[in-house]
Tab-separated table of C-alpha atoms and ligand atoms in Angstrom:
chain	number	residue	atom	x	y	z
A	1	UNK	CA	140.454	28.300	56.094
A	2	UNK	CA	137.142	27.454	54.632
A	3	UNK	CA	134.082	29.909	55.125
A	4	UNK	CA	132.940	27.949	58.060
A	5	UNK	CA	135.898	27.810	60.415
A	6	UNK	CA	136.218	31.286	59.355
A	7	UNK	CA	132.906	32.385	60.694
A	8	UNK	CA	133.597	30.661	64.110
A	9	UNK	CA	136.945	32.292	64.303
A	10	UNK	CA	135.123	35.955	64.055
A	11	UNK	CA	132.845	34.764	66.996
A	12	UNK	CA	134.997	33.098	68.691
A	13	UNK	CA	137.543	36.198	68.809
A	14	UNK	CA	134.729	38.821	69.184
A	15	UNK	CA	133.657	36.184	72.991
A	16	UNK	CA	137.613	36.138	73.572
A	17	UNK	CA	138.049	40.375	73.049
A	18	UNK	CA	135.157	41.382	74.932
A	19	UNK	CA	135.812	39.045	78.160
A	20	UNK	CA	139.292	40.171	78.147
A	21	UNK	CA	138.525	44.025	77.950
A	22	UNK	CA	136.097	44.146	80.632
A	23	UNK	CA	138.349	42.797	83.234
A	24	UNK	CA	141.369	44.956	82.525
A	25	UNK	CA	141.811	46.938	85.354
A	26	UNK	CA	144.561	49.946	84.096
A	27	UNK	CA	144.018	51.862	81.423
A	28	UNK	CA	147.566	51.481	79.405
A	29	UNK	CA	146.725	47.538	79.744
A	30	UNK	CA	143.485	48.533	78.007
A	31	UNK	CA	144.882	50.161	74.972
A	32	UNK	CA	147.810	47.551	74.484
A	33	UNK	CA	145.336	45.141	74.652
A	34	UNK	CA	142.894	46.948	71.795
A	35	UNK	CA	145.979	47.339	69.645
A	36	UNK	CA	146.592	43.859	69.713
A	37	UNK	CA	143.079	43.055	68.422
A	38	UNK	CA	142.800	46.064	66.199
A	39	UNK	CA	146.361	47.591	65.565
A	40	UNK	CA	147.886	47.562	61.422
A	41	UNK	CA	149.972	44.467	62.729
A	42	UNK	CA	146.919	42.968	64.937
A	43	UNK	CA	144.959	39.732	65.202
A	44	UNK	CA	141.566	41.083	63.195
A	45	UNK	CA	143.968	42.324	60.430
A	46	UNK	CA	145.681	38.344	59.962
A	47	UNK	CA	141.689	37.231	59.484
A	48	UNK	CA	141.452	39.872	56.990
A	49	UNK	CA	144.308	38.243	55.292
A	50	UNK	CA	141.924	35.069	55.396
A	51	UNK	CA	139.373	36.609	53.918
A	52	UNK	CA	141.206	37.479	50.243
A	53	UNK	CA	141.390	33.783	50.043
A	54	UNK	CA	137.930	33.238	49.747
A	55	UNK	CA	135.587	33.156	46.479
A	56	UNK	CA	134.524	36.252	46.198
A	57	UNK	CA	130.607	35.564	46.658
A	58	UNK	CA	131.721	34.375	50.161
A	59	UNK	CA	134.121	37.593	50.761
A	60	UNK	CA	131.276	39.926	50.946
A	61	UNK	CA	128.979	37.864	53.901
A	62	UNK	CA	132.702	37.325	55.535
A	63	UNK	CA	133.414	41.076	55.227
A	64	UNK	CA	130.462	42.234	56.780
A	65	UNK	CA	131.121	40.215	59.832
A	66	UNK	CA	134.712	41.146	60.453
A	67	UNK	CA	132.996	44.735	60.144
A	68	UNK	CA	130.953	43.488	63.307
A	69	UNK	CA	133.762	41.978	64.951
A	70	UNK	CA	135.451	45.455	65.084
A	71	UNK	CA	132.795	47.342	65.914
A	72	UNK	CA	132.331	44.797	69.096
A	73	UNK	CA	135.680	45.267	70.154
A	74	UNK	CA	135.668	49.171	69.718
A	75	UNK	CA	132.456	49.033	71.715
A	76	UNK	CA	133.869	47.171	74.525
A	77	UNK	CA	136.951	49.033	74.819
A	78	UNK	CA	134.702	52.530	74.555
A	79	UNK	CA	132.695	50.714	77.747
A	80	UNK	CA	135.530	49.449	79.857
A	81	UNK	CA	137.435	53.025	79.389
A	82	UNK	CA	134.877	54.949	80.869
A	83	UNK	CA	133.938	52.854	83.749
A	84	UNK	CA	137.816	53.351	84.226
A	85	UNK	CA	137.753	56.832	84.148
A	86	UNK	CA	134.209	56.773	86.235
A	87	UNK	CA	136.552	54.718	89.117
A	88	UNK	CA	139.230	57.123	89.020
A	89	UNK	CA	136.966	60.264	89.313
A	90	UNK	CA	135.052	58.224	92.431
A	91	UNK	CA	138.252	57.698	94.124
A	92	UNK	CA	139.161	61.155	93.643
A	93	UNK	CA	136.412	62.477	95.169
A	94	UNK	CA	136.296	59.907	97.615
A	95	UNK	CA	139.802	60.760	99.214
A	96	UNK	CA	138.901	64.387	98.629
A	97	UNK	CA	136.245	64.796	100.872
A	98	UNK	CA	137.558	62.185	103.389
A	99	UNK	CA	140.143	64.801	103.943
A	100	UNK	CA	139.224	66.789	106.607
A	101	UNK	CA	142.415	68.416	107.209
A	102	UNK	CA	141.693	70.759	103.903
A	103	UNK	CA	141.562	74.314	105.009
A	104	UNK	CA	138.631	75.781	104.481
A	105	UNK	CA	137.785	78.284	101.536
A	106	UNK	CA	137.420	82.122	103.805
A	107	UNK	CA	135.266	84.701	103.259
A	108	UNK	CA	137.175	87.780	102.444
A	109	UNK	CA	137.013	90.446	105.496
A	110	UNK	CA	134.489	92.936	104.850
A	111	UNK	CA	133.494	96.186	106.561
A	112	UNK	CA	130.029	97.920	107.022
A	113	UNK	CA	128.376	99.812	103.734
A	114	UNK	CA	129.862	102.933	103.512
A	115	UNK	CA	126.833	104.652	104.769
A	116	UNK	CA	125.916	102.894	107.550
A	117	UNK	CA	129.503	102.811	109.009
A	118	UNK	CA	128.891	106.652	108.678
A	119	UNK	CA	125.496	106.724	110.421
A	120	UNK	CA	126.850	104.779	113.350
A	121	UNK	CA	129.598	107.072	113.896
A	122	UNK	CA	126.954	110.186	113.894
A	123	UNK	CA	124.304	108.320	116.263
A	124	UNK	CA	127.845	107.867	118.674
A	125	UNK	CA	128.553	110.988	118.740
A	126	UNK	CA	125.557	112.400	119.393
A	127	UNK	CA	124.560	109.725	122.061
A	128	UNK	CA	127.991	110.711	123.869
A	129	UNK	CA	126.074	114.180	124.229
A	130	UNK	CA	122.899	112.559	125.958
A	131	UNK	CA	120.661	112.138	123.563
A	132	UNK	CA	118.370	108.702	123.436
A	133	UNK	CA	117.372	106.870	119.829
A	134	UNK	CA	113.686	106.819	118.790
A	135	UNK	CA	112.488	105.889	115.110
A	136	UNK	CA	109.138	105.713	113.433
A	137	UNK	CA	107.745	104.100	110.326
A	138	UNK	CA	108.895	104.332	106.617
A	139	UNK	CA	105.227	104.364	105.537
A	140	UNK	CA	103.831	107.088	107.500
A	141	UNK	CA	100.839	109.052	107.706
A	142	UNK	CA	100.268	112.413	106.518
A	143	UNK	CA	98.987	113.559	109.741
A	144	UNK	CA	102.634	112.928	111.001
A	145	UNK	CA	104.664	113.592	107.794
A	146	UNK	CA	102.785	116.756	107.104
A	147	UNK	CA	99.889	118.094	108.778
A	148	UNK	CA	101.189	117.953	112.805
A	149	UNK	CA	104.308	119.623	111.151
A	150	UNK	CA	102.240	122.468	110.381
A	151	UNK	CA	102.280	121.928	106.352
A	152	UNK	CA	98.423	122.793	106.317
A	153	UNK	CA	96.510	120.557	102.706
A	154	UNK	CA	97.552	123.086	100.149
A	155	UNK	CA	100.700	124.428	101.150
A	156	UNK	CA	103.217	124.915	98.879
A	157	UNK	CA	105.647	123.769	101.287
A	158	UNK	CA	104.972	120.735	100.807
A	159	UNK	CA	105.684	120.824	96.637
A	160	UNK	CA	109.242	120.860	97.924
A	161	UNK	CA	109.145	117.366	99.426
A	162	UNK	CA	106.889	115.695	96.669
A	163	UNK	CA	106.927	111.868	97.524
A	164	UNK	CA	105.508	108.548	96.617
A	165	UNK	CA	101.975	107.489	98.069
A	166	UNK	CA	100.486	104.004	98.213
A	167	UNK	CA	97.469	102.410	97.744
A	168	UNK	CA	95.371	102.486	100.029
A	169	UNK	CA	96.353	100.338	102.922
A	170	UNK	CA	93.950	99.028	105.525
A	171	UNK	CA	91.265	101.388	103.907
A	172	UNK	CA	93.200	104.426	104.776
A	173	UNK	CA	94.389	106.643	101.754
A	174	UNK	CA	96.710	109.191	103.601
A	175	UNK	CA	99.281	107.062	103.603
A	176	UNK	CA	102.661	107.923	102.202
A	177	UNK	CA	106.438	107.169	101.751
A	178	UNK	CA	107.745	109.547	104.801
A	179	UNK	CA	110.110	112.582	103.235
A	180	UNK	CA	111.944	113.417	106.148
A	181	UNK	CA	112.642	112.001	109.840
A	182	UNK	CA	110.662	114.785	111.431
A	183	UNK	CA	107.459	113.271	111.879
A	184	UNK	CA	109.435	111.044	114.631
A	185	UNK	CA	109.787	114.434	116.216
A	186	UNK	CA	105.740	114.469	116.867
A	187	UNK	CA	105.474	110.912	117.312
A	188	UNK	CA	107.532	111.251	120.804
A	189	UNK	CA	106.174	114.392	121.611
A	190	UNK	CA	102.810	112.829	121.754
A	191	UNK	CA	104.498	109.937	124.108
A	192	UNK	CA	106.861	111.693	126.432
A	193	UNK	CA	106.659	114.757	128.220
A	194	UNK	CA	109.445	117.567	128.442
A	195	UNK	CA	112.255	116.921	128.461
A	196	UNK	CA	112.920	115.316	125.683
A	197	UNK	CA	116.241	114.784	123.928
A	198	UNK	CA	116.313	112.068	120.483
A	199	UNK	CA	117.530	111.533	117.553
A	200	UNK	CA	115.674	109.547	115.028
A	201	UNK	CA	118.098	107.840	112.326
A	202	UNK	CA	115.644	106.241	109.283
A	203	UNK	CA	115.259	106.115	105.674
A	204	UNK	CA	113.473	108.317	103.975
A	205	UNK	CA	111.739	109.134	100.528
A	206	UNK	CA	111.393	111.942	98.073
A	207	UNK	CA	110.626	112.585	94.040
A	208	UNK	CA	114.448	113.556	94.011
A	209	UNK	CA	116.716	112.304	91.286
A	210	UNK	CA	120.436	114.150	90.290
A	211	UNK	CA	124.417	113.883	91.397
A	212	UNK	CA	123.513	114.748	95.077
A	213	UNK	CA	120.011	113.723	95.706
A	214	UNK	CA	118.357	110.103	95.654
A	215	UNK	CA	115.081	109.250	96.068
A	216	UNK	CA	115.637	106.866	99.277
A	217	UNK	CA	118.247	108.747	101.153
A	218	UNK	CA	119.005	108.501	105.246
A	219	UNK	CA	118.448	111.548	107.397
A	220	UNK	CA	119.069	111.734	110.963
A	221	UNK	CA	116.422	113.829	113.125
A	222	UNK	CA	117.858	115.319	115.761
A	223	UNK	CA	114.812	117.528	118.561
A	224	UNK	CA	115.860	118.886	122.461
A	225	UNK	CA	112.832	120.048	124.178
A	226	UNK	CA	112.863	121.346	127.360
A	227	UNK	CA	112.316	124.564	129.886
A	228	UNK	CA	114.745	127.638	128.488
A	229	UNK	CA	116.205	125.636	125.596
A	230	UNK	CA	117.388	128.738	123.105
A	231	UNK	CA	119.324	128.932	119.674
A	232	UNK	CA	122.721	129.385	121.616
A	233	UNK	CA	122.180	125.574	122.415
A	234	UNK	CA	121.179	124.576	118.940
A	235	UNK	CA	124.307	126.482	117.390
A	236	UNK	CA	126.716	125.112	120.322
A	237	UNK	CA	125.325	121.119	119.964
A	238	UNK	CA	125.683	121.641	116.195
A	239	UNK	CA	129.324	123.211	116.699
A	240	UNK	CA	130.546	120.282	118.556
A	241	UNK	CA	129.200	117.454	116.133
A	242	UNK	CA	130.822	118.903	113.371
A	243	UNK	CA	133.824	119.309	115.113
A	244	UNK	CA	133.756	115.834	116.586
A	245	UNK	CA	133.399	114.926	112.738
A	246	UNK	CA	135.490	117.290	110.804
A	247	UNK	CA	138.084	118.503	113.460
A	248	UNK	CA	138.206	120.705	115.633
A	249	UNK	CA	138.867	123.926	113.382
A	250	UNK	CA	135.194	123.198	111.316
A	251	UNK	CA	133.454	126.214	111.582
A	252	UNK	CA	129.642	125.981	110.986
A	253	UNK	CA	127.110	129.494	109.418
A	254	UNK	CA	123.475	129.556	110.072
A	255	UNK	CA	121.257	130.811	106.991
A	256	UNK	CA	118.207	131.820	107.494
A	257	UNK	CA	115.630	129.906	106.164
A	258	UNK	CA	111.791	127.888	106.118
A	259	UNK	CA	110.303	125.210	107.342
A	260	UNK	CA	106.581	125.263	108.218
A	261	UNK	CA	107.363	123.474	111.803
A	262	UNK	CA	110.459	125.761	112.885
A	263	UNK	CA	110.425	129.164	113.384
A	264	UNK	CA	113.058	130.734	112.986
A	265	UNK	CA	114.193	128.387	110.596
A	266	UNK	CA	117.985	128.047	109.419
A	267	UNK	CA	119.796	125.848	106.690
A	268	UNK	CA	123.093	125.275	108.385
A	269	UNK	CA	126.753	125.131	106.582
A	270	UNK	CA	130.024	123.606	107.507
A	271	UNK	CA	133.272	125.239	106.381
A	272	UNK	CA	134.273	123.481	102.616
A	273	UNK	CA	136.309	120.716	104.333
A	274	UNK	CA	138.109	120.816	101.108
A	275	UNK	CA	139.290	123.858	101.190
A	276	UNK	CA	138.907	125.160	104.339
A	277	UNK	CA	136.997	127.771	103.634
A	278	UNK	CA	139.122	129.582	100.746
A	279	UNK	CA	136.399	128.675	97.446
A	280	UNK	CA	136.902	125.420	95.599
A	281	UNK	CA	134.779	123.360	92.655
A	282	UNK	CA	133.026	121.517	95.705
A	283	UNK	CA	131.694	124.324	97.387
A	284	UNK	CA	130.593	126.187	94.373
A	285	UNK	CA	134.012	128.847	95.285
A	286	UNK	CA	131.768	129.739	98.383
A	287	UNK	CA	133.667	128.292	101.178
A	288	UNK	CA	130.557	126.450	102.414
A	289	UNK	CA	128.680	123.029	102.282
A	290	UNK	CA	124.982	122.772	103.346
A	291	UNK	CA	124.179	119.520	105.402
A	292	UNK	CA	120.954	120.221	107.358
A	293	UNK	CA	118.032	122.240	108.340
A	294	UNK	CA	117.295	123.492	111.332
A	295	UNK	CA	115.387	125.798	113.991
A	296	UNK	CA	112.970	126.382	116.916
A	297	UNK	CA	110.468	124.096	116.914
A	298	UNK	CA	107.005	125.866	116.159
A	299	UNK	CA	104.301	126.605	118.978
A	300	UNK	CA	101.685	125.051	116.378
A	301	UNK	CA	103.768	121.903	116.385
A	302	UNK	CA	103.567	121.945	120.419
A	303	UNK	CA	99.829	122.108	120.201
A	304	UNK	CA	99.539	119.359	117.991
A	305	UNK	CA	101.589	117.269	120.208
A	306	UNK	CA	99.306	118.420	123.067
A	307	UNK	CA	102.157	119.797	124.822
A	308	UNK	CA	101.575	122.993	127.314
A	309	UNK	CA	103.645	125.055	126.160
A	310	UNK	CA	104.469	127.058	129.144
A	311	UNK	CA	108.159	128.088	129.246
A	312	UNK	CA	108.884	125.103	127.080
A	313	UNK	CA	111.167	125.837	124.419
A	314	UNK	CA	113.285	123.447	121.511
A	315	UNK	CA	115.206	123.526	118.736
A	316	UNK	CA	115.036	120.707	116.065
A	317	UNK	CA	117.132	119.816	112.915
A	318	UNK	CA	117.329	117.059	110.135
A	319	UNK	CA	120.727	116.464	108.542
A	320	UNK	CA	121.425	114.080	105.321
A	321	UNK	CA	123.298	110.970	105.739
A	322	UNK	CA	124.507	110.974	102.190
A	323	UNK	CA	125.579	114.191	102.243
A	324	UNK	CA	127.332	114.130	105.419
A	325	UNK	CA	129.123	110.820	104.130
A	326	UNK	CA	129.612	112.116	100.520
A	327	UNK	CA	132.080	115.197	102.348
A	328	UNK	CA	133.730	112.669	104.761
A	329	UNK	CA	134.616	110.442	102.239
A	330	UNK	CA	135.371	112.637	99.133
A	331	UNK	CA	132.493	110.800	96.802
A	332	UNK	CA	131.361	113.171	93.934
A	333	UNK	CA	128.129	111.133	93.155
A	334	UNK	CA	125.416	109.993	95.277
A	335	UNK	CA	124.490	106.654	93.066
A	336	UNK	CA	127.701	105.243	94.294
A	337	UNK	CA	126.038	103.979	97.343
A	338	UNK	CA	123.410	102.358	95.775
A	339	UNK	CA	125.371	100.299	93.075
A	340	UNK	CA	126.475	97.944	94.978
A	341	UNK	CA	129.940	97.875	93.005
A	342	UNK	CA	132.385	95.748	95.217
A	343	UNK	CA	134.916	97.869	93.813
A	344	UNK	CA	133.913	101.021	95.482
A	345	UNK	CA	132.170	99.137	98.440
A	346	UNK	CA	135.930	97.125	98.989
A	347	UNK	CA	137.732	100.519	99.990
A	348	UNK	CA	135.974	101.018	103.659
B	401	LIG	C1	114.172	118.547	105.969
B	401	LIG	O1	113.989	117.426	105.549
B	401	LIG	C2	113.704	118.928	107.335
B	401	LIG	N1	112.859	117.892	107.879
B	401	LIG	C3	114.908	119.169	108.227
B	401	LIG	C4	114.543	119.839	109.515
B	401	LIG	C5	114.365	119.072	110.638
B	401	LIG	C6	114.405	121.208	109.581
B	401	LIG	C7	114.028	119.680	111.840
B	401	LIG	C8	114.073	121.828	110.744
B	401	LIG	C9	113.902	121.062	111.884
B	401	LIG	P1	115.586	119.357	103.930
B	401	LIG	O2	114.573	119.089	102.899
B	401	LIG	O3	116.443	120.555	103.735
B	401	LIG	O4	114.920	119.484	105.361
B	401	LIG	O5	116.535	118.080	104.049
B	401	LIG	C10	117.492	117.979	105.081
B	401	LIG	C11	118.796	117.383	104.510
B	401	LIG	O6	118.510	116.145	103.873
B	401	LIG	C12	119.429	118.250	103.420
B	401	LIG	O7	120.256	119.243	103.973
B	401	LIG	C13	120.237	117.217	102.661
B	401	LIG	O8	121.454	116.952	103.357
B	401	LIG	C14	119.390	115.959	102.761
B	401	LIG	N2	118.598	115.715	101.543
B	401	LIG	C15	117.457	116.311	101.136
B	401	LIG	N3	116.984	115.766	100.015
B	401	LIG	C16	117.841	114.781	99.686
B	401	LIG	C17	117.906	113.810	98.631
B	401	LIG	N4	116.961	113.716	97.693
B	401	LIG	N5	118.953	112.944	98.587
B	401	LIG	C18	119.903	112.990	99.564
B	401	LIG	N6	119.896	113.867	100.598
B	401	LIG	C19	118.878	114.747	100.666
């Protein structure tokens, strides 16, 4: 073969390869077919063979474009494969979503949080004994949160529920985060006439950080205001919730104590549910867990309500959430509830 016929054999093949490739419709054809152009035994390798018979100033142009011929045929192959593999992945997808039948992927069962499951159980209970639900805002006023509640400006009551206050909103600067639920205690008293009987479930907020206290925690208000309401009722309504919750053996201890909007006042403690009473780690080898405060609600607190106070008596208290959940369950640290670790969250 002279350089000529050569040169239109490279062309010709390099037409021949690429019409062939692109119509190949199975991928094993493809690659016998590439070997036969391009395998050690293949066609481009017999017009190699040609090409040693030519002078060697010719050998060099020729060389070049057999180096062109099997790029072409490489490039064609690379194009056909992957509209190949583009097919199969369309047909794939095709039949998969054409098939309806597929179950579907389930959400895996999940309970309440923890806290609220909790919560719901105390509101049930204590709406079994008759009383109604009220709430109030987060961002409260200090009229409510403080000064109605008999915590007069300078206080030092109030050092002990040091909270978070915002900018001033609507022009008003007494605004704050709310410490407690009790200013839902003045809120209805200002609405509704004795007698009254609510609790007030809500978040609150406090400059609180450690094991036991958060600084967004849940408390549940609980106030019963009516004619010839004593502390006998307080200590028997309290009896029975902790019963209801703990069992029926729970004893509960009133401590005296202060708040500026009860008086008396009394931190109340259920018997270690741990030990029953005997002294363990939990309780501090007391025998007794503190969940909420308590007492007779304050004549000042009446008169800034508006209320006439004329035989009208009531007892009010204000029990933690956390707490309360943190003995049900067993949970030694408050943070758990905020961590949002499906790992803890998974087991109620
Ligand atoms: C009060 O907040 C009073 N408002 C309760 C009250 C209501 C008294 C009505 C009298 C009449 P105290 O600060 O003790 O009281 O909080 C009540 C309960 O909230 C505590 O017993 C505790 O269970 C829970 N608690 C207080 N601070 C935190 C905190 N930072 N994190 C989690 N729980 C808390």
């Amino acid at each position: 073969m002279n350089l000529n016929e050569l040169k239109v054999k490279l062309d010709a093949m390099a037409e021949e390869a690429r019409a062939e490739l692109s119509t190949l419709e199975r991928q094993d054809d493809l690659v016998q077919a590439r070997n036969r152009y391009l395998g050690r035994k293949g066609l481009v390798k017999d017009l190699s063979a040609e090409l040693g018979k030519l002078p060697p100033e010719e050998r060099r142009l020729v060389g070049q474009e057999l180096n062109q011929l099997k790029d072409a045929i490489e490039g064609a192959y690379d194009a056909q494969l992957k509209r190949l593999e583009e097919r199969a992945r369309e047909a794939a997808l095709a039949q998969g979503a054409a098939d309806l039948t597929l179950p579907g992927r389930g959400l895996p069962p999940s309970g309440g949080h923890p806290l609220i499951q909790i919560e719901e159980e105390l509101i049930a209970i204590f709406r079994a004994m008759g009383f109604d639900v009220a709430t109030g805002p987060e961002l409260e006023a200090d009229l409510y949160n403080f000064e109605s509640l008999n915590f007069p400006a300078d206080h030092p009551a109030r050092d002990m529920q040091d909270t978070f206050f915002v900018e001033p909103l609507q022009g008003r600067e007494d605004i704050l985060l709310r410490t407690h639920t009790s200013p839902v205690q003045v809120r209805t008293m200002l609405k509704f006439k004795p007698p009254v009987r609510i609790i007030a479930p809500g978040v609150v907020y406090r400059h609180d950080d450690d094991q036991t206290h958060s600084p967004m925690f849940r408390q549940i208000e609980c106030l019963h205001v009516d004619r010839g309401v004593t502390m006998a009722h307080l200590k028997g309504t309290l009896t029975h919730f902790v019963q209801r919750l703990f069992g029926p053996s729970t004893a509960i201890r009133l401590r005296p104590s202060f708040f500026p909007f009860t008086e008396p006042s009394a931190e109340v403690d259920v018997q270690c549910i741990f030990c029953g009473g005997d002294g363990c780690r939990v309780c501090s080898h007391s025998g007794w867990l503190e969940i909420l405060g308590s007492g007779m609600v304050d004549p000042n607190v009446y008169r800034a309500c508006g209320y006439d106070m004329d035989g009208i008596t009531g007892y009010a208290f204000g029990l933690g959430v956390e707490r309360v959940a943190m003995l049900k369950l067993g949970i030694p640290n408050i943070r758990l509830f905020y961590g949002n670790d499906l790992r803890f969250l998974s087991q109620y």
